[in-house]
Coordinates of N, CA and C in Angstrom, one line a residue:
M1 N 20.7 -10.5 8.4 CA 19.4 -11.0 8.4 C 18.4 -10.0 7.7
F2 N 18.5 -8.7 8.1 CA 17.7 -7.7 7.5 C 18.0 -7.5 6.0
L3 N 19.3 -7.6 5.7 CA 19.7 -7.4 4.3 C 19.1 -8.5 3.4
G4 N 19.1 -9.8 3.9 CA 18.5 -10.9 3.2 C 17.0 -10.7 3.1
L5 N 16.3 -10.2 4.1 CA 14.9 -10.0 4.1 C 14.6 -8.9 3.1
G6 N 15.4 -7.9 3.1 CA 15.2 -6.8 2.1 C 15.4 -7.2 0.7
A7 N 16.4 -8.1 0.5 CA 16.7 -8.6 -0.9 C 15.5 -9.5 -1.4
V8 N 15.0 -10.3 -0.5 CA 13.8 -11.1 -0.9 C 12.6 -10.2 -1.2
A9 N 12.4 -9.2 -0.4 CA 11.3 -8.3 -0.6 C 11.5 -7.6 -2.0
L10 N 12.7 -7.2 -2.3 CA 12.9 -6.5 -3.6 C 12.7 -7.5 -4.8
L11 N 13.1 -8.8 -4.6 CA 12.9 -9.8 -5.6 C 11.4 -10.0 -5.8
V12 N 10.7 -10.1 -4.8 CA 9.2 -10.3 -4.9 C 8.6 -9.1 -5.5
G13 N 9.0 -7.9 -5.2 CA 8.5 -6.7 -5.8 C 8.8 -6.6 -7.3
G14 N 10.0 -7.0 -7.6 CA 10.4 -7.0 -9.0 C 9.6 -8.0 -9.9
V15 N 9.4 -9.2 -9.3 CA 8.6 -10.2 -10.0 C 7.1 -9.7 -10.1
G16 N 6.6 -9.1 -9.1 CA 5.3 -8.6 -9.1 C 5.1 -7.5 -10.2
I17 N 6.0 -6.6 -10.3 CA 5.9 -5.5 -11.3 C 6.0 -6.1 -12.7
A18 N 6.9 -7.0 -12.9 CA 7.1 -7.7 -14.2 C 5.8 -8.4 -14.6
N19 N 5.2 -9.1 -13.6 CA 3.9 -9.8 -13.9 C 2.8 -8.9 -14.2
V20 N 2.7 -7.8 -13.5 CA 1.6 -6.8 -13.8 C 1.8 -6.2 -15.2
M21 N 3.1 -5.9 -15.6 CA 3.3 -5.3 -16.9 C 3.1 -6.3 -18.0
V22 N 3.5 -7.6 -17.8 CA 3.2 -8.6 -18.8 C 1.7 -8.8 -19.1
I23 N 0.9 -8.8 -18.0 CA -0.5 -8.9 -18.1 C -1.1 -7.6 -18.8
S24 N -0.5 -6.5 -18.5 CA -0.9 -5.2 -19.1 C -0.7 -5.3 -20.6
V25 N 0.5 -5.8 -21.0 CA 0.8 -5.9 -22.4 C -0.2 -6.8 -23.1
L26 N -0.6 -8.0 -22.5 CA -1.5 -8.9 -23.1 C -2.9 -8.3 -23.2
E27 N -3.3 -7.6 -22.2 CA -4.7 -7.0 -22.2 C -4.8 -5.8 -23.1
R28 N -3.7 -5.1 -23.4 CA -3.7 -3.9 -24.2 C -3.2 -4.1 -25.6
R29 N -3.2 -5.4 -26.1 CA -2.7 -5.6 -27.4 C -3.5 -4.9 -28.5
P30 N -4.8 -4.8 -28.4 CA -5.5 -3.9 -29.4 C -5.1 -2.5 -29.4
E31 N -4.9 -1.9 -28.3 CA -4.4 -0.5 -28.2 C -3.0 -0.4 -28.8
I32 N -2.1 -1.4 -28.5 CA -0.8 -1.3 -29.1 C -0.9 -1.4 -30.6
G33 N -1.7 -2.3 -31.1 CA -1.9 -2.4 -32.6 C -2.4 -1.2 -33.2
L34 N -3.4 -0.5 -32.5 CA -4.0 0.7 -33.1 C -2.9 1.8 -33.1
R35 N -2.2 1.9 -32.0 CA -1.1 3.0 -32.0 C -0.1 2.7 -33.1
R36 N 0.3 1.5 -33.3 CA 1.3 1.1 -34.3 C 0.7 1.4 -35.7
A37 N -0.6 1.1 -35.9 CA -1.2 1.3 -37.2 C -1.4 2.8 -37.5
L38 N -1.5 3.6 -36.5 CA -1.6 5.0 -36.7 C -0.3 5.7 -36.8
G39 N 0.8 5.0 -36.7 CA 2.1 5.6 -37.0 C 3.1 5.6 -35.9
A40 N 2.7 5.1 -34.7 CA 3.7 5.0 -33.6 C 4.7 4.0 -33.9
R41 N 6.0 4.3 -33.7 CA 7.1 3.3 -33.9 C 7.2 2.4 -32.7
S42 N 7.9 1.3 -32.9 CA 8.0 0.3 -31.8 C 8.7 1.0 -30.6
V43 N 9.6 1.9 -30.9 CA 10.3 2.6 -29.8 C 9.4 3.3 -28.9
H44 N 8.4 4.0 -29.5 CA 7.4 4.7 -28.7 C 6.6 3.8 -27.8
V45 N 6.2 2.6 -28.3 CA 5.4 1.7 -27.5 C 6.3 1.1 -26.4
G46 N 7.5 0.8 -26.7 CA 8.4 0.3 -25.7 C 8.7 1.3 -24.6
V47 N 8.9 2.6 -24.9 CA 9.2 3.6 -23.9 C 7.9 3.8 -23.1
Q48 N 6.7 3.7 -23.7 CA 5.5 3.9 -22.9 C 5.4 2.8 -21.8
F49 N 5.6 1.6 -22.2 CA 5.5 0.5 -21.2 C 6.6 0.5 -20.2
L50 N 7.8 0.9 -20.6 CA 8.9 1.0 -19.6 C 8.7 2.2 -18.7
G51 N 8.1 3.3 -19.2 CA 7.8 4.4 -18.3 C 6.7 4.0 -17.3
E52 N 5.7 3.3 -17.7 CA 4.7 2.8 -16.8 C 5.2 1.9 -15.7
S53 N 6.2 1.1 -16.1 CA 6.8 0.2 -15.1 C 7.6 1.0 -14.1
V54 N 8.4 2.0 -14.6 CA 9.2 2.8 -13.7 C 8.3 3.6 -12.7
L55 N 7.2 4.2 -13.3 CA 6.3 4.9 -12.5 C 5.6 4.1 -11.4
L56 N 5.2 2.8 -11.8 CA 4.6 1.9 -10.8 C 5.6 1.6 -9.7
S57 N 6.8 1.3 -10.0 CA 7.8 1.0 -9.0 C 8.1 2.3 -8.1
L58 N 8.2 3.4 -8.8 CA 8.4 4.7 -8.0 C 7.3 4.9 -7.0
L59 N 6.1 4.8 -7.4 CA 5.0 5.0 -6.5 C 5.0 3.9 -5.3
G60 N 5.3 2.7 -5.7 CA 5.4 1.7 -4.7 C 6.5 1.9 -3.7
G61 N 7.7 2.4 -4.2 CA 8.8 2.7 -3.4 C 8.5 3.9 -2.5
L62 N 7.8 4.9 -3.0 CA 7.5 6.1 -2.1 C 6.5 5.7 -1.1
A63 N 5.6 4.8 -1.4 CA 4.6 4.3 -0.4 C 5.3 3.5 0.7
G64 N 6.3 2.7 0.3 CA 7.1 1.9 1.2 C 7.9 2.8 2.1
I65 N 8.5 3.8 1.6 CA 9.3 4.8 2.4 C 8.4 5.5 3.4
G66 N 7.2 5.9 2.9 CA 6.3 6.6 3.8 C 5.8 5.7 4.9
L67 N 5.4 4.4 4.6 CA 5.0 3.5 5.6 C 6.1 3.2 6.6
G68 N 7.3 3.0 6.1 CA 8.5 2.8 7.0 C 8.8 4.0 7.9
A69 N 8.6 5.2 7.4 CA 8.9 6.4 8.2 C 7.8 6.5 9.3
I70 N 6.6 6.2 8.9 CA 5.5 6.3 9.9 C 5.7 5.2 11.0
A71 N 6.0 4.0 10.6 CA 6.3 2.9 11.6 C 7.5 3.3 12.5
S72 N 8.5 3.8 11.9 CA 9.7 4.2 12.6 C 9.4 5.4 13.6
A73 N 8.6 6.3 13.1 CA 8.2 7.4 14.0 C 7.3 7.0 15.1
A74 N 6.4 6.0 14.9 CA 5.5 5.5 15.9 C 6.4 4.8 17.0
Y75 N 7.3 3.9 16.5 CA 8.1 3.2 17.5 C 9.0 4.1 18.3
A76 N 9.7 5.1 17.6 CA 10.5 6.0 18.3 C 9.8 6.8 19.3
S77 N 8.6 7.2 18.9 CA 7.7 8.0 19.9 C 7.4 7.2 21.1
S78 N 7.0 5.9 20.9 CA 6.6 5.0 22.0 C 7.8 4.8 22.9
Q79 N 9.0 4.8 22.4 CA 10.2 4.6 23.3 C 10.8 5.9 23.8
G80 N 10.3 7.0 23.3 CA 10.9 8.3 23.8 C 12.2 8.7 23.1
W81 N 12.4 8.1 21.9 CA 13.6 8.4 21.1 C 13.4 9.5 20.1
Q82 N 14.5 10.1 19.7 CA 14.4 11.1 18.6 C 14.4 10.3 17.3
L83 N 13.6 10.7 16.4 CA 13.5 10.1 15.0 C 14.6 10.7 14.1
V84 N 15.4 9.8 13.5 CA 16.4 10.3 12.6 C 16.3 9.4 11.4
I85 N 16.0 10.0 10.2 CA 15.9 9.2 9.0 C 16.9 9.8 8.0
P86 N 18.0 9.2 7.7 CA 19.0 9.7 6.9 C 18.5 9.9 5.4
L87 N 18.8 11.1 4.9 CA 18.4 11.4 3.5 C 19.1 10.5 2.5
L88 N 20.3 10.0 2.8 CA 21.0 9.1 1.9 C 20.2 7.8 1.8
S89 N 19.6 7.4 2.9 CA 18.8 6.1 2.8 C 17.6 6.3 2.0
V90 N 16.9 7.5 2.1 CA 15.7 7.8 1.3 C 16.1 7.8 -0.1
G91 N 17.1 8.6 -0.5 CA 17.6 8.7 -1.8 C 18.0 7.3 -2.4
G92 N 18.7 6.5 -1.6 CA 19.0 5.2 -2.1 C 17.8 4.3 -2.4
A93 N 16.8 4.4 -1.5 CA 15.6 3.6 -1.7 C 14.9 4.0 -2.9
V94 N 14.8 5.3 -3.2 CA 14.1 5.8 -4.4 C 14.9 5.3 -5.7
A95 N 16.2 5.5 -5.6 CA 17.1 5.0 -6.8 C 16.9 3.5 -7.0
L96 N 16.9 2.8 -5.9 CA 16.8 1.3 -6.0 C 15.4 0.9 -6.6
A97 N 14.4 1.7 -6.2 CA 13.0 1.4 -6.7 C 13.0 1.7 -8.2
L98 N 13.6 2.8 -8.6 CA 13.6 3.2 -10.0 C 14.4 2.1 -10.9
A99 N 15.5 1.7 -10.4 CA 16.3 0.7 -11.1 C 15.5 -0.6 -11.2
L100 N 14.9 -1.0 -10.1 CA 14.1 -2.3 -10.1 C 12.9 -2.2 -11.1
G101 N 12.3 -1.0 -11.1 CA 11.2 -0.9 -12.1 C 11.6 -0.9 -13.5
A102 N 12.8 -0.3 -13.8 CA 13.3 -0.3 -15.1 C 13.7 -1.8 -15.5
L103 N 14.4 -2.5 -14.6 CA 14.8 -3.8 -14.9 C 13.6 -4.8 -15.1
A104 N 12.6 -4.6 -14.2 CA 11.4 -5.5 -14.3 C 10.5 -5.2 -15.5
G105 N 10.6 -3.9 -15.9 CA 9.7 -3.5 -17.1 C 10.4 -3.7 -18.4
L106 N 11.6 -4.1 -18.4 CA 12.4 -4.2 -19.7 C 11.8 -5.3 -20.6
Y107 N 11.6 -6.5 -20.1 CA 11.0 -7.6 -20.9 C 9.6 -7.2 -21.4
P108 N 8.7 -6.8 -20.6 CA 7.4 -6.5 -21.1 C 7.4 -5.3 -22.2
A109 N 8.3 -4.4 -22.0 CA 8.4 -3.3 -22.9 C 8.9 -3.8 -24.3
V110 N 9.9 -4.6 -24.3 CA 10.4 -5.2 -25.5 C 9.3 -6.0 -26.2
R111 N 8.6 -6.8 -25.4 CA 7.6 -7.7 -25.9 C 6.5 -6.8 -26.6
A112 N 6.1 -5.7 -25.9 CA 5.1 -4.8 -26.5 C 5.6 -4.2 -27.8
A113 N 6.8 -3.8 -27.8 CA 7.4 -3.1 -28.9 C 7.5 -4.0 -30.2
R114 N 7.6 -5.3 -29.9 CA 7.8 -6.3 -31.0 C 6.5 -6.8 -31.6
L115 N 5.4 -6.4 -31.0 CA 4.1 -6.8 -31.6 C 3.9 -6.2 -32.9
A116 N 3.5 -7.0 -33.9 CA 3.1 -6.5 -35.2 C 1.8 -5.8 -35.2
P117 N 1.6 -4.7 -35.8 CA 0.3 -4.0 -35.8 C -0.9 -4.9 -36.2
A118 N -0.8 -5.6 -37.3 CA -1.9 -6.5 -37.8 C -2.2 -7.6 -36.8
A119 N -1.2 -8.2 -36.3 CA -1.4 -9.3 -35.3 C -2.1 -8.8 -34.0
A120 N -1.7 -7.6 -33.6 CA -2.2 -7.0 -32.4 C -3.7 -6.6 -32.6
L121 N -4.0 -6.1 -33.8 CA -5.4 -5.7 -34.0 C -6.3 -6.9 -34.2
R122 N -5.8 -8.0 -34.7 CA -6.6 -9.2 -34.8 C -6.9 -9.9 -33.5
S123 N -6.2 -9.5 -32.4 CA -6.5 -10.1 -31.1 C -7.7 -9.6 -30.4
V124 N -8.4 -8.7 -31.1 CA -9.6 -8.1 -30.4 C -10.7 -9.2 -30.2

């Protein structure tokens, strides 16, 4: 049951990150066009948006880990239990957040990289 709930939460998080990044590409078209007109290659633009997506997911994952640890500590304290958080779980959560961010940001990054400089500058 918890695995299913976690999978749904990851799916919603991935869709949310992808949505934010697609909107970011749409709103920043003039910036993309200007960068491309000044000599940035499409790879540079794609890496920038992919990096932003991974950073967004990493920060969200770290916030989730922190909130989960605080909630676990509060509950363990209220029950008189010793708090044990395995480092393997923390590392796996960070790795999963990074992978999800890279996967969710792939389409927006490719879309931003394929924008033609003239078309992007005309969208002002």
